[in-house]
Amino acid sequence: RGEVDNAAFARNTALSMLQYAKQSDSDHFAASEGALIAYLTTRLDRPTYGLTHDEVSSLLTQANISPSLAQQVVSLLNLTQDGRFGPAQLGDSVEGVLDQTERLIDELEWEFEQ
């Protein structure tokens, strides 16, 4: 039961963070990264902030997440970092990053439950 509660907590917390970011004037890239990292930390039951993207990918595949979905997580983390720290030429990426993060969390949740 605790694992189910943890899973629901992880997803609900991340989605709440994304919803807040959609309704506010916050940095969408930072919000997406924060929501995804918070979700992964709770779902993997270990801190994921500060890990390399290869380490995150490895943890996901160890948790039976498909390599292609693990790669999507890494790609999104790269996008959020580029958006936060890179040149401001990402255009449409800004608008879709929150929705992309939400879809990715839903896909991860489905695979975690398999």
CSV table of C-alpha atoms in Angstrom, one decimal, residues 27-83:
chain,number,residue,atom,x,y,z
A,27,ASP,CA,10.3,29.8,-15.7
A,28,HIS,CA,8.7,26.8,-17.5
A,29,PHE,CA,12.0,25.1,-18.1
A,30,ALA,CA,12.9,25.3,-14.4
A,31,ALA,CA,9.4,24.1,-13.4
A,32,SER,CA,9.5,21.2,-15.8
A,33,GLU,CA,12.9,20.1,-14.6
A,34,GLY,CA,11.9,20.5,-11.0
A,35,ALA,CA,8.7,18.5,-11.5
A,36,LEU,CA,10.5,15.7,-13.3
A,37,ILE,CA,13.3,15.5,-10.8
A,38,ALA,CA,10.8,15.5,-7.9
A,39,TYR,CA,8.8,12.7,-9.6
A,40,LEU,CA,11.9,10.6,-10.3
A,41,THR,CA,13.3,11.1,-6.8
A,42,THR,CA,10.1,9.8,-5.2
A,43,ARG,CA,9.4,7.1,-7.7
A,44,LEU,CA,13.0,5.7,-7.7
A,45,ASP,CA,13.2,6.2,-3.9
A,46,ARG,CA,16.5,8.0,-4.1
A,47,PRO,CA,17.8,11.5,-4.8
A,48,THR,CA,18.1,12.2,-8.5
A,49,TYR,CA,19.0,15.9,-8.3
A,50,GLY,CA,22.6,16.4,-9.3
A,51,LEU,CA,23.0,13.0,-11.0
A,52,THR,CA,24.3,13.0,-14.6
A,53,HIS,CA,21.8,12.2,-17.3
A,54,ASP,CA,23.6,8.9,-17.9
A,55,GLU,CA,23.1,8.0,-14.2
A,56,VAL,CA,19.4,8.9,-14.4
A,57,SER,CA,19.0,6.8,-17.5
A,58,SER,CA,20.8,3.9,-15.9
A,59,LEU,CA,18.5,4.1,-12.8
A,60,LEU,CA,15.4,4.1,-15.0
A,61,THR,CA,16.5,1.1,-17.0
A,62,GLN,CA,17.3,-0.7,-13.7
A,63,ALA,CA,13.7,0.1,-12.7
A,64,ASN,CA,12.5,-1.7,-15.9
A,65,ILE,CA,11.8,1.5,-17.8
A,66,SER,CA,12.3,1.0,-21.5
A,67,PRO,CA,15.5,2.4,-23.0
A,68,SER,CA,13.6,4.6,-25.4
A,69,LEU,CA,11.5,6.2,-22.6
A,70,ALA,CA,14.7,6.6,-20.5
A,71,GLN,CA,16.2,8.4,-23.5
A,72,GLN,CA,13.1,10.7,-23.7
A,73,VAL,CA,13.7,11.6,-20.0
A,74,VAL,CA,17.3,12.5,-20.8
A,75,SER,CA,16.3,14.5,-23.8
A,76,LEU,CA,13.8,16.5,-21.8
A,77,LEU,CA,16.3,17.1,-19.0
A,78,ASN,CA,18.7,18.4,-21.7
A,79,LEU,CA,16.0,20.7,-23.1
A,80,THR,CA,15.2,22.1,-19.7
A,81,GLN,CA,18.8,22.8,-19.0
A,82,ASP,CA,19.3,24.4,-22.4
A,83,GLY,CA,16.2,26.5,-21.8
